[in-house]
Coordinates of C-alpha atoms and ligand atoms in Angstrom, one line a residue:
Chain A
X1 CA 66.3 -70.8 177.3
X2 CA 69.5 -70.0 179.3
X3 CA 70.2 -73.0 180.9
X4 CA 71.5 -71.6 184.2
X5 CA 68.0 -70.5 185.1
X6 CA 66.2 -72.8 187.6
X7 CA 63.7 -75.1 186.3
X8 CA 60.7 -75.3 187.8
X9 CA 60.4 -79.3 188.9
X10 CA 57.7 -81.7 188.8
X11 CA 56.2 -84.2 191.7
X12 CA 54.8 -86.9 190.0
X13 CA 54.2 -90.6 191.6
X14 CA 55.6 -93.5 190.1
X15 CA 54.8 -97.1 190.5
X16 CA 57.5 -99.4 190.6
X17 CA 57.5 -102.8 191.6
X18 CA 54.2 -102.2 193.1
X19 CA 55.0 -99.8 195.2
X20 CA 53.7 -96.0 195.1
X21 CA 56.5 -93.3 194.7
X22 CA 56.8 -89.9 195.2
X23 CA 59.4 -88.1 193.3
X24 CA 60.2 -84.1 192.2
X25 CA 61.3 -84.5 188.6
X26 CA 62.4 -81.6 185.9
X27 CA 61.2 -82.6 183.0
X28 CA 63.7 -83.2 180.9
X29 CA 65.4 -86.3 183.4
X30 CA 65.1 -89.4 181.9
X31 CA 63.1 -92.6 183.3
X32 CA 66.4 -94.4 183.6
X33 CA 68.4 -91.4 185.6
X34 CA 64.7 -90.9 188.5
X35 CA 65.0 -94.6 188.6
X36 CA 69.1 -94.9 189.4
X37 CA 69.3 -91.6 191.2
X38 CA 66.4 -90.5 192.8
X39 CA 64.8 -93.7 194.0
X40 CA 68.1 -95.4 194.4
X41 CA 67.3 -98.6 191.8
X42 CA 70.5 -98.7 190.6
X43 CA 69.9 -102.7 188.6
X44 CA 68.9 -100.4 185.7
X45 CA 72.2 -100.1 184.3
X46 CA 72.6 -97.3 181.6
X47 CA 75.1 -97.1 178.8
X48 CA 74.1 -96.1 175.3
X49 CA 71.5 -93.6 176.3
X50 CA 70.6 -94.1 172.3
X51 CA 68.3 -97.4 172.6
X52 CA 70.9 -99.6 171.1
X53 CA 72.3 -101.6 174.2
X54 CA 69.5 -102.7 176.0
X55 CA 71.1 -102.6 179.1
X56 CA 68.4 -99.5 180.6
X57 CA 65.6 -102.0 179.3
X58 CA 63.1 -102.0 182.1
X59 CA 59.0 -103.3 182.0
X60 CA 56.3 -100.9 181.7
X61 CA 52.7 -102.2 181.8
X62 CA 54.4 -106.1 181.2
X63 CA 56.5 -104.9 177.8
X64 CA 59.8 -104.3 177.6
X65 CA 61.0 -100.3 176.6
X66 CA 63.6 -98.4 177.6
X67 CA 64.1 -96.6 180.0
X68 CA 66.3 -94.1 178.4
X69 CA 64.0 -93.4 175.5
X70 CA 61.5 -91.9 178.1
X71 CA 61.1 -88.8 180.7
X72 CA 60.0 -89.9 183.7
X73 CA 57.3 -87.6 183.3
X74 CA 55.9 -89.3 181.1
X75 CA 55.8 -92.9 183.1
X76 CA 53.3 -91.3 185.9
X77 CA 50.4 -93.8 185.7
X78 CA 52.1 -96.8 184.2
X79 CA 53.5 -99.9 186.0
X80 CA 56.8 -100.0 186.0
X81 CA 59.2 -103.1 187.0
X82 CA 63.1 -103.3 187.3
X83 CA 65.2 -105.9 188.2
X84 CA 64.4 -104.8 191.9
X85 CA 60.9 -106.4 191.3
X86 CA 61.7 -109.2 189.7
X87 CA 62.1 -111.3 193.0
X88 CA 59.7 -110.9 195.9
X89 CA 62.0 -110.2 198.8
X90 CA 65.4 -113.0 198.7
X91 CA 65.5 -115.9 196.1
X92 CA 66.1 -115.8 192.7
X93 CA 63.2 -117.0 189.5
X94 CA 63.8 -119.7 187.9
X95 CA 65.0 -117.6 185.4
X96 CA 67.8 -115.9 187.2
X97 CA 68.7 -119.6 188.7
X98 CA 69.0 -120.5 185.1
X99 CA 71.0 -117.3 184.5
X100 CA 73.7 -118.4 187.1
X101 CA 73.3 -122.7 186.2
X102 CA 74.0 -121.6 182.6
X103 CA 77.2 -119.3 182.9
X104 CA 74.6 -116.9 181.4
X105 CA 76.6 -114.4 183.0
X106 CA 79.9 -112.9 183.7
X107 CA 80.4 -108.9 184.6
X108 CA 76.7 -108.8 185.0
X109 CA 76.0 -105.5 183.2
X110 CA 73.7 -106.6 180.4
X111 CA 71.8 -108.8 183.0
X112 CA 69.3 -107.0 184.3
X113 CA 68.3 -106.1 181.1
X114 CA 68.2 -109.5 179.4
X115 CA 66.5 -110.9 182.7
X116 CA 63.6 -108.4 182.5
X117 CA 63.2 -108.8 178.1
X118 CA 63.2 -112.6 178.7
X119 CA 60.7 -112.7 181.6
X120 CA 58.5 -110.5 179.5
X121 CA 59.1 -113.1 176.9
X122 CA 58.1 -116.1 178.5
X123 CA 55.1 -114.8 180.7
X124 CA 54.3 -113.7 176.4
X125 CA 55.4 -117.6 175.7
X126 CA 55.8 -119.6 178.1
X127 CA 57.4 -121.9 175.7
X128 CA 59.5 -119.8 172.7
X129 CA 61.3 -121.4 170.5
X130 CA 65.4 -120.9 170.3
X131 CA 64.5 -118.2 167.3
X132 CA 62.0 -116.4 169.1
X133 CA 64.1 -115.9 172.0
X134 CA 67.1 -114.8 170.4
X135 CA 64.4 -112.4 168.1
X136 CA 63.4 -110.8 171.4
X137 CA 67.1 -110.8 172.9
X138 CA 68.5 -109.0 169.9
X139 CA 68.0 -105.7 171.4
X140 CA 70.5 -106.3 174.3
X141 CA 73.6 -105.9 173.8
X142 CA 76.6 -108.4 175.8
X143 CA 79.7 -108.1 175.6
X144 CA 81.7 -110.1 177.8
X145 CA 79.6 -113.4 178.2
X146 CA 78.3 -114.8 174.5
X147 CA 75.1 -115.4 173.5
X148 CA 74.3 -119.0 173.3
X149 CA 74.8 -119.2 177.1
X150 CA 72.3 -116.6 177.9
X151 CA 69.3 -118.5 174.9
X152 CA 70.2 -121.9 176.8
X153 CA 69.4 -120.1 180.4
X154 CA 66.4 -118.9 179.0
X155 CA 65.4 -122.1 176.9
X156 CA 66.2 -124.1 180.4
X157 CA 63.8 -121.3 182.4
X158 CA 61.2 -121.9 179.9
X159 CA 61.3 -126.1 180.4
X160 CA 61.7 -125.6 184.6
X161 CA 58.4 -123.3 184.1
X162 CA 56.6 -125.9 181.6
X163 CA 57.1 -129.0 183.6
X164 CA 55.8 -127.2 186.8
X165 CA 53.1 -126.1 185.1
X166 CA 52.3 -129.3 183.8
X167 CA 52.7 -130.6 187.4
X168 CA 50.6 -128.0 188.9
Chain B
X1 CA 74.7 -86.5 178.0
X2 CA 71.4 -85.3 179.0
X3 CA 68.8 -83.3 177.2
X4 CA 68.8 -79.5 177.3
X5 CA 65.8 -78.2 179.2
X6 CA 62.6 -77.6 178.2
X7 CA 58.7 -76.9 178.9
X8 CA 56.4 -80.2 179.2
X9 CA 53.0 -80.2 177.8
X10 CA 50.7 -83.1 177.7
X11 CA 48.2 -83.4 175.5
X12 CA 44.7 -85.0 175.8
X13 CA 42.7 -84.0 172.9
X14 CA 43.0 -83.7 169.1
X15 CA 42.0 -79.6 169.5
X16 CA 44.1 -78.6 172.4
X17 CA 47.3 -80.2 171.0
X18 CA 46.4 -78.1 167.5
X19 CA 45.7 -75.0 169.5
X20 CA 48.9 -75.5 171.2
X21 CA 51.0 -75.9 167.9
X22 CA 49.6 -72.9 166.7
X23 CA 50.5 -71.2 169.9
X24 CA 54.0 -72.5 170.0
X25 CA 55.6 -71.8 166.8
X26 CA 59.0 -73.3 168.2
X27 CA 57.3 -76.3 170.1
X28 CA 58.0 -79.6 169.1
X29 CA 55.9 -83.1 169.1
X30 CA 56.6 -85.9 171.4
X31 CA 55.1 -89.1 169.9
X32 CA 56.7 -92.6 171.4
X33 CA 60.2 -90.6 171.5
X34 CA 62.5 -93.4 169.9
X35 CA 64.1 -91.0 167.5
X36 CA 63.6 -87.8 168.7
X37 CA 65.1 -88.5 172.3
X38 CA 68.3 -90.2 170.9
X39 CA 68.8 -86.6 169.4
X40 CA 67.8 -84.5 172.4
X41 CA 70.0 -86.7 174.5
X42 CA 73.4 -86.0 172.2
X43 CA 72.1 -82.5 172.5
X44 CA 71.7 -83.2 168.3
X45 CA 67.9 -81.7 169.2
X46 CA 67.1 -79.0 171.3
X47 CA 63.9 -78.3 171.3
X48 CA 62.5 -75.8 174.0
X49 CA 59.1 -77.2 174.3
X50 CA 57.7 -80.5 174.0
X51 CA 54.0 -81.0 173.9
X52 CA 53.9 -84.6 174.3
X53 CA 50.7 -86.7 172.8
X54 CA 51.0 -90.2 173.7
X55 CA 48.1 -89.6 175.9
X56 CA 45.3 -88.5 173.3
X57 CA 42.7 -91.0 173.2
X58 CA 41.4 -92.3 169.9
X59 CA 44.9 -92.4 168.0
X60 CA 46.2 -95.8 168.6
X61 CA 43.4 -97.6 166.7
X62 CA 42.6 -99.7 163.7
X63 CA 39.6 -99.9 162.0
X64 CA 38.2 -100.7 158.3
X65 CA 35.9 -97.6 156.7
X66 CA 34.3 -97.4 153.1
X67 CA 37.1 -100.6 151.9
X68 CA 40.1 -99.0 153.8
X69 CA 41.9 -99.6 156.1
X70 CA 42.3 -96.9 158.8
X71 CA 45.0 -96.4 161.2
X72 CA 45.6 -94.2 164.2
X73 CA 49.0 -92.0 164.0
X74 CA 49.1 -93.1 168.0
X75 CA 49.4 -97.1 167.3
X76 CA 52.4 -99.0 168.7
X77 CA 55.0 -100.4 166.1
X78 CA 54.4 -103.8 167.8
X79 CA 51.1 -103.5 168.0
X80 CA 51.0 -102.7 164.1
X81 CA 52.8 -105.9 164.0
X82 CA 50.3 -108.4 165.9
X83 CA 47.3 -106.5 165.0
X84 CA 44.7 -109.2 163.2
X85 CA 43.2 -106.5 161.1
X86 CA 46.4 -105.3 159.9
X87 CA 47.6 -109.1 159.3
X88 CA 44.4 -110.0 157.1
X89 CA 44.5 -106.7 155.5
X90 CA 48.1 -105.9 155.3
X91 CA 49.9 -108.5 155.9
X92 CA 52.9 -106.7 154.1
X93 CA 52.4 -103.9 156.9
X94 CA 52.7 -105.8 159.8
X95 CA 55.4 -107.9 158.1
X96 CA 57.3 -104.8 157.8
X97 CA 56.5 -103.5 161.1
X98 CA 57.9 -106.2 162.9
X99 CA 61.2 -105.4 161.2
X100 CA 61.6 -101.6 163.0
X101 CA 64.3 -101.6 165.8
X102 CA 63.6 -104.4 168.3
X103 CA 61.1 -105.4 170.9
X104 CA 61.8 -102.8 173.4
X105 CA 62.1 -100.0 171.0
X106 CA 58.5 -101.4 168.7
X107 CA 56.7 -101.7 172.1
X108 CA 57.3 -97.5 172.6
X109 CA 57.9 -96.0 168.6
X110 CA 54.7 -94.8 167.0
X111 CA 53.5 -95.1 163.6
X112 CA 52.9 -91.5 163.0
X113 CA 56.4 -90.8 164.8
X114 CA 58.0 -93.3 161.7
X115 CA 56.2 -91.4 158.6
X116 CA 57.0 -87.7 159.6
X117 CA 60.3 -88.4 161.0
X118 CA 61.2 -89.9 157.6
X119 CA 64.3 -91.3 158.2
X120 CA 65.7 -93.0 154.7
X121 CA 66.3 -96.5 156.1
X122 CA 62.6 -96.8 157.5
X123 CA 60.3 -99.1 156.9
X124 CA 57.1 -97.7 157.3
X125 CA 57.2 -94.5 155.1
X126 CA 57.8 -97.0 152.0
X127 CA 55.4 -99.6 152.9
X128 CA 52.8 -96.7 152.9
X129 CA 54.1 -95.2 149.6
X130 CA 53.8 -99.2 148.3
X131 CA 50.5 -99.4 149.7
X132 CA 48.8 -96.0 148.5
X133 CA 48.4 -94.6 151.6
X134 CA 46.5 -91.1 152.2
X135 CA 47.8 -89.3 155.6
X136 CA 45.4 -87.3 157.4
X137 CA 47.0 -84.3 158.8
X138 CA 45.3 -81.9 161.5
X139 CA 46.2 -77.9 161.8
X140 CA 43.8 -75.5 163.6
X141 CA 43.0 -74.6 160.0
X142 CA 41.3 -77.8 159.3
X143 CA 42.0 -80.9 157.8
X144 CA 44.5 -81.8 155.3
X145 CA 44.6 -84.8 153.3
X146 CA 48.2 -85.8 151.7
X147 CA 49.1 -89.1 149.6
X148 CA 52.0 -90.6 150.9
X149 CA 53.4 -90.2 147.3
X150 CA 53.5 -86.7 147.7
X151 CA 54.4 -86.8 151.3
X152 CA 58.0 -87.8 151.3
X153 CA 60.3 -84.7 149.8
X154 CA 64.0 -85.9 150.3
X155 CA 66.5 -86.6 152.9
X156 CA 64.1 -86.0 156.3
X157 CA 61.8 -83.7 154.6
X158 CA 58.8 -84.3 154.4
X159 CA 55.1 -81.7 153.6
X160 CA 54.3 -81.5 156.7
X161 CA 54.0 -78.1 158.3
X162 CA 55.4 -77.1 162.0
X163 CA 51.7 -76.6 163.0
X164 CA 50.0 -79.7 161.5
X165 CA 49.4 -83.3 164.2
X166 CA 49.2 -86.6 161.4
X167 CA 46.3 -88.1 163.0
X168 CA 45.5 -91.0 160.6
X169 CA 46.5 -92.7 157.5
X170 CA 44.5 -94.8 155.4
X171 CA 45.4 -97.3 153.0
X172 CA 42.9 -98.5 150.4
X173 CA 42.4 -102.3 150.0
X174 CA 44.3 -104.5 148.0
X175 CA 43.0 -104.5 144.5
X176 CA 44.6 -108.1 143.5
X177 CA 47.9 -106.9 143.2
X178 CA 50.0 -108.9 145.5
X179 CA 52.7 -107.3 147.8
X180 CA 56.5 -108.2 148.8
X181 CA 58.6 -106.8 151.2
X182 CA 62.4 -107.5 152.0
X183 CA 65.3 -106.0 153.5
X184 CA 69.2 -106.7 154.5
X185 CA 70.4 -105.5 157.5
X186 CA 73.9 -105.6 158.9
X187 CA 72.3 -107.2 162.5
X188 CA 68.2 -108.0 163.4
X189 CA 66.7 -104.2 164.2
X190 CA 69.5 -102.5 162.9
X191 CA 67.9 -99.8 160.0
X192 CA 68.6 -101.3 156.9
X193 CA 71.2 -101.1 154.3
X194 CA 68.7 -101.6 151.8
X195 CA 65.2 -102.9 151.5
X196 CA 61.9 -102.7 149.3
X197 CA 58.4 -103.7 149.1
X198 CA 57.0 -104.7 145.8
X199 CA 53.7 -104.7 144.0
X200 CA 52.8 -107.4 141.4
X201 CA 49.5 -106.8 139.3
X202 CA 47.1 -109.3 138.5
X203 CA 48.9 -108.8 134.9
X204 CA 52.5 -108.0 134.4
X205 CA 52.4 -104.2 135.9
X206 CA 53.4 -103.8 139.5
X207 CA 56.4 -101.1 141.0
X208 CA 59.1 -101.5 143.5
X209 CA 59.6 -99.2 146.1
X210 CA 63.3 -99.0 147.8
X211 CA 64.5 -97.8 150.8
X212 CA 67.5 -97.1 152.6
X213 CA 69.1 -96.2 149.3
X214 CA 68.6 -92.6 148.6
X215 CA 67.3 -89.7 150.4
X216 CA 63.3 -91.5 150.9
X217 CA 61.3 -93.6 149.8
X218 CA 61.6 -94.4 145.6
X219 CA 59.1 -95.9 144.1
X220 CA 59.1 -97.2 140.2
X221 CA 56.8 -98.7 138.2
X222 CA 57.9 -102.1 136.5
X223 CA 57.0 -104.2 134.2
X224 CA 57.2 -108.0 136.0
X225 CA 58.5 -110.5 133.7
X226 CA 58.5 -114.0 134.4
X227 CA 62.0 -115.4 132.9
X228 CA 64.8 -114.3 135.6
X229 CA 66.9 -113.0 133.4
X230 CA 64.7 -110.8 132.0
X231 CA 63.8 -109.9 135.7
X232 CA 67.0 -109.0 136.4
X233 CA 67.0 -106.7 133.6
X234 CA 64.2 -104.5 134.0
X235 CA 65.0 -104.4 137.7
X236 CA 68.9 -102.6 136.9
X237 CA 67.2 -100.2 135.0
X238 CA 64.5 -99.5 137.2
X239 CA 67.7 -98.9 140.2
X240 CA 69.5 -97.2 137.5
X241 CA 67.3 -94.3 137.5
X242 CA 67.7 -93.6 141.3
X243 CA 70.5 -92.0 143.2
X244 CA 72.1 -94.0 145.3
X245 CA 73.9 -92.7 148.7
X246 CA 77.3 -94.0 149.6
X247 CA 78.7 -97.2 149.7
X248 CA 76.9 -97.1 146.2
X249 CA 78.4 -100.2 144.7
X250 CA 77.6 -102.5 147.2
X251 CA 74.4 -100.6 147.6
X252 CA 73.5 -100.8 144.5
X253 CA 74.1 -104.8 144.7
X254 CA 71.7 -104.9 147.8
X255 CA 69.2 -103.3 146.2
X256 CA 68.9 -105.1 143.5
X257 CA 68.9 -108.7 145.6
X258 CA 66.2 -107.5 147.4
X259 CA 63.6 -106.8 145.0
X260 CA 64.7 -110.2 143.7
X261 CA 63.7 -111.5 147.1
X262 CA 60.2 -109.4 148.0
X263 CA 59.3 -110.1 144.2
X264 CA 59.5 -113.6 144.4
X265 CA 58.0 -113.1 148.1
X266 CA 54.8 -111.3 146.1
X267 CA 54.5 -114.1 144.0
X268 CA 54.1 -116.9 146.6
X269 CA 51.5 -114.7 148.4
X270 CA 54.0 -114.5 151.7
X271 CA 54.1 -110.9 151.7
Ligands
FAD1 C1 67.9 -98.6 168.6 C2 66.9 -98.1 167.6 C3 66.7 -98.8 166.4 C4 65.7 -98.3 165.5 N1 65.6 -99.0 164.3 C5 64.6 -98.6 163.4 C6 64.4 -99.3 162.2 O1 65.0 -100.3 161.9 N2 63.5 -98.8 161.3 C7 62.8 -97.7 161.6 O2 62.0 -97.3 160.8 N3 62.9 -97.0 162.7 C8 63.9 -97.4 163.7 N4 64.0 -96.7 164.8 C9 63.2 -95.5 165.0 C10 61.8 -95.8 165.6 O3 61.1 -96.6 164.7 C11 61.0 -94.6 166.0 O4 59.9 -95.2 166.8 C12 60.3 -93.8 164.9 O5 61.3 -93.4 163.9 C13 59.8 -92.5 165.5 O6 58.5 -92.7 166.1 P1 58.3 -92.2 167.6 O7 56.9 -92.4 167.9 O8 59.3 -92.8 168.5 O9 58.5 -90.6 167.3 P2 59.3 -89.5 168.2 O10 60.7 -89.8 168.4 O11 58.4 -89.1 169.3 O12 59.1 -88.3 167.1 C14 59.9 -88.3 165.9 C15 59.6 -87.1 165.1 O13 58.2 -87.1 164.6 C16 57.5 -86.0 165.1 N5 56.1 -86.5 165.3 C17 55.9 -87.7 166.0 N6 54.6 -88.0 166.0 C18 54.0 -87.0 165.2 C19 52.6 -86.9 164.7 N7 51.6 -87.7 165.1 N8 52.4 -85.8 164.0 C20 53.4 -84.9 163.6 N9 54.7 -85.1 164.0 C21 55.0 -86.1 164.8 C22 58.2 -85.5 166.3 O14 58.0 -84.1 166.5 C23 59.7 -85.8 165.9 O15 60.2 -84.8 165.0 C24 65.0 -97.2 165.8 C25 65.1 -96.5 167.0 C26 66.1 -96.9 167.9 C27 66.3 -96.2 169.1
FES2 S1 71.2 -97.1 177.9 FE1 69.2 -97.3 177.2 S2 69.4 -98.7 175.5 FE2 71.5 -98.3 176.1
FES3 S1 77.7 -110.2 181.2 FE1 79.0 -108.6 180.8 S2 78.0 -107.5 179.2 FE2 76.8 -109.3 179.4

């Protein structure tokens, strides 16, 4: 196919973070490019485009995949979340407070993607052990802040969401 | 980079995706698309038509038929791993499932996606050569049943043809012979430098099957001893006979600590 000819695009609805979307796709454009480009979610950071980093990882249906391992095409019908969704309106979770309390953090670029895997973790577990969250971690990749920081943050989340459960 | 472009064809039946193989002689499978989007994003892959199946019903479940155990080409890498059936049946299967890529990648990557792309390093093509595993593969022509020791043909090549859809495999159950698995990898959900499942008879007979070493899957009948030394022995000239790719020396070493590992693994009946 010569690559200068027009392709014929797609309008397919996506919805993310519960909302309904309505978005003219080629096929061949990736989950993670509609979601940075087209609908202007640009906390789904993209680096790899090879699955390795993690840093594109977004939730579809409540698991963790990434979102440059899929066409957009192909995520009509699911329920997606990205960062975006992770708080309703201002505020952080106790997870992202965690993240910031713990210096689980520093240039921010893994974060959205470790948020996201963790929160699937814990709504999985609400109470992992420190080898089970660094066995669902190991697919994101951080490079600036070290890891132990970003297990405590989540081993801290996972207590803060215990005891108010317990409370509750 | 970005893919090249291409025509997008969703599936939603066994038939029309066979039709449509048959129809495109230059189209190409979409499964969960962990390894073949990799390659059509580096432009590696190219294909000009996709005819994606993630969306035919039926193909992501287990079930147990005539003493085997049956599993859809469609089913989840994670799920493979968590499945109870699988567990009690396999426990070796789901041990070894939980070992391809990580989280994100299991939650997407599909069984039948693993055994045709073939890569060397996987885990599920030898698991299913270890566990005598038939593959049931669909053309318009009919039905086509393939032993997974016949399947695998050398460095990602495998018997099956452009027009053929693997549907289901089936593995029959355990006969007493206990199964091992292990593997060393350089980080968790990296592919493997080097791994193997094993197979210990209710006597001293059993096999070892590596990966990661060679071209595929290499499976090699042993005779188990129960002295180390002699072990060690019959496992070197068991690895001896297969052609190891590079790094061989350290390889080689690899190879042999793991079939150390999944045989003593078999032996305490934690897969
Ligand atoms: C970061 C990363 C780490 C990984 N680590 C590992 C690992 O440690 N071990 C491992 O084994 N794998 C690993 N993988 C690969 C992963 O397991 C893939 O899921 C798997 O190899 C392919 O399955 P898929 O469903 O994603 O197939 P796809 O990528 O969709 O397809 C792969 C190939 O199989 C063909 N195909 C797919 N389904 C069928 C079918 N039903 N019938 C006929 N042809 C079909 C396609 O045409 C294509 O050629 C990794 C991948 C990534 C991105
Ligand atoms: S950009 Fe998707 S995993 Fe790296
Ligand atoms: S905070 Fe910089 S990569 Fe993780």
């Amino acid at each position: 196919m010569n690559e200068l000819t027009t392709v014929e695009k797609v309008t397919i609805t996506l919805r993310v973070n519960g909302e309904e979307r309505a978005v003219s796709v080629e096929p061949r454009w990736l989950l993670s490019d509609v979601l940075r480009h087209e609908l202007g979610l640009v906390g789904t950071h993209v680096s790899c485009e090879q699955g390795v980093c993690g840093s594109c990882t977004v939730l579809m249906d409540g698991q963790p995949t990434r979102s440059c391992l899929q066409f957009a095409i192909q995520a009509a019908g699911s329920d997606i979340v990205t960062i975006e969704g992770v708080t309703h309106g201002e505020g952080l979770t106790p997870l992202q407070r965690a993240f910031a309390e713990h210096h689980a953090l520093q240039c921010g670029f893994c974060t959205p993607g470790m948020v996201l895997t963790a929160q699937a973790l814990l709504d999985k577990d609400p109470n992992p052990d420190e080898e089970s969250i660094r066995e669902a971690l190991s697919g994101n990749i951080c490079r600036c802040t070290g890891y132990q920081s970003i297990v405590d943050a989540v081993m801290a989340a996972a207590r803060t969401t215990q005891s108010r459960v317990e409370e509750d | 980079m970005k893919p090249a472009v291409f025509s997008y064809h969703k599936s939603t039946s066994v038939e029309e995706a066979v039709e449509w193989l048959e129809q495109h002689p230059e189209g190409k499978i979409l499964a969960g698309g962990q390894s073949l989007i990799p390659l059509m994003n580096f432009r590696l892959s190219r294909p000009e038509e996709l005819l994606d199946i993630t969306g035919i019903p039926q193909l992501d479940t287990v079930s147990q038929t005539d003493g085997r155990l049956v599993l859809g080409g469609l089913i989840r890498h994670q799920a493979l791993a968590e499945h109870e059936q699988v567990r009690r049946a396999a426990p070796v299967l789901a041990e070894a499932a939980s070992h391809v890529g990580h989280w994100a990648i299991r939650n997407r990557g599909t069984l039948g996606g693993s055994l045709v792309h073939a890569d060397p390093a996987a885990e599920l093509p030898a698991a299913m050569v270890a566990l005598d595993a038939t593959f049931e593969l669909v053309s318009r022509a009919g039905v086509r049943e393939v032993p997974a020791r016949d399947f695998y043909l050398g460095f990602l090549t495998t018997d099956i043809m452009q027009t053929e859809l693997l549907t289901r495999v089936s593995i029959p159950s355990a006969d007493g012979t206990a199964f091992g698995f292990a593997e060393v990898a350089r980080r968790p959900g990296d592919f493997a430098l080097a791994g193997c499942f094993v197979e210990v008879g209710q006597d001293t007979s059993g096999a070892i099957t590596w990966f990661g070493i060679s071209g595929g899957p290499e499976r090699r009948e042993i005779t188990w001893s129960s002295d180390a030394q002699e072990r060690a022995e019959a496992i070197l000239e068991q690895l001896d006979t297969v052609d190891i790719l590079d790094e061989e020396a350290y390889r080689h070493h690899v190879a042999q600590v793991v079939a150390e590992e999944a045989y003593r693994k078999a032996v305490r009946g934690i897969a």
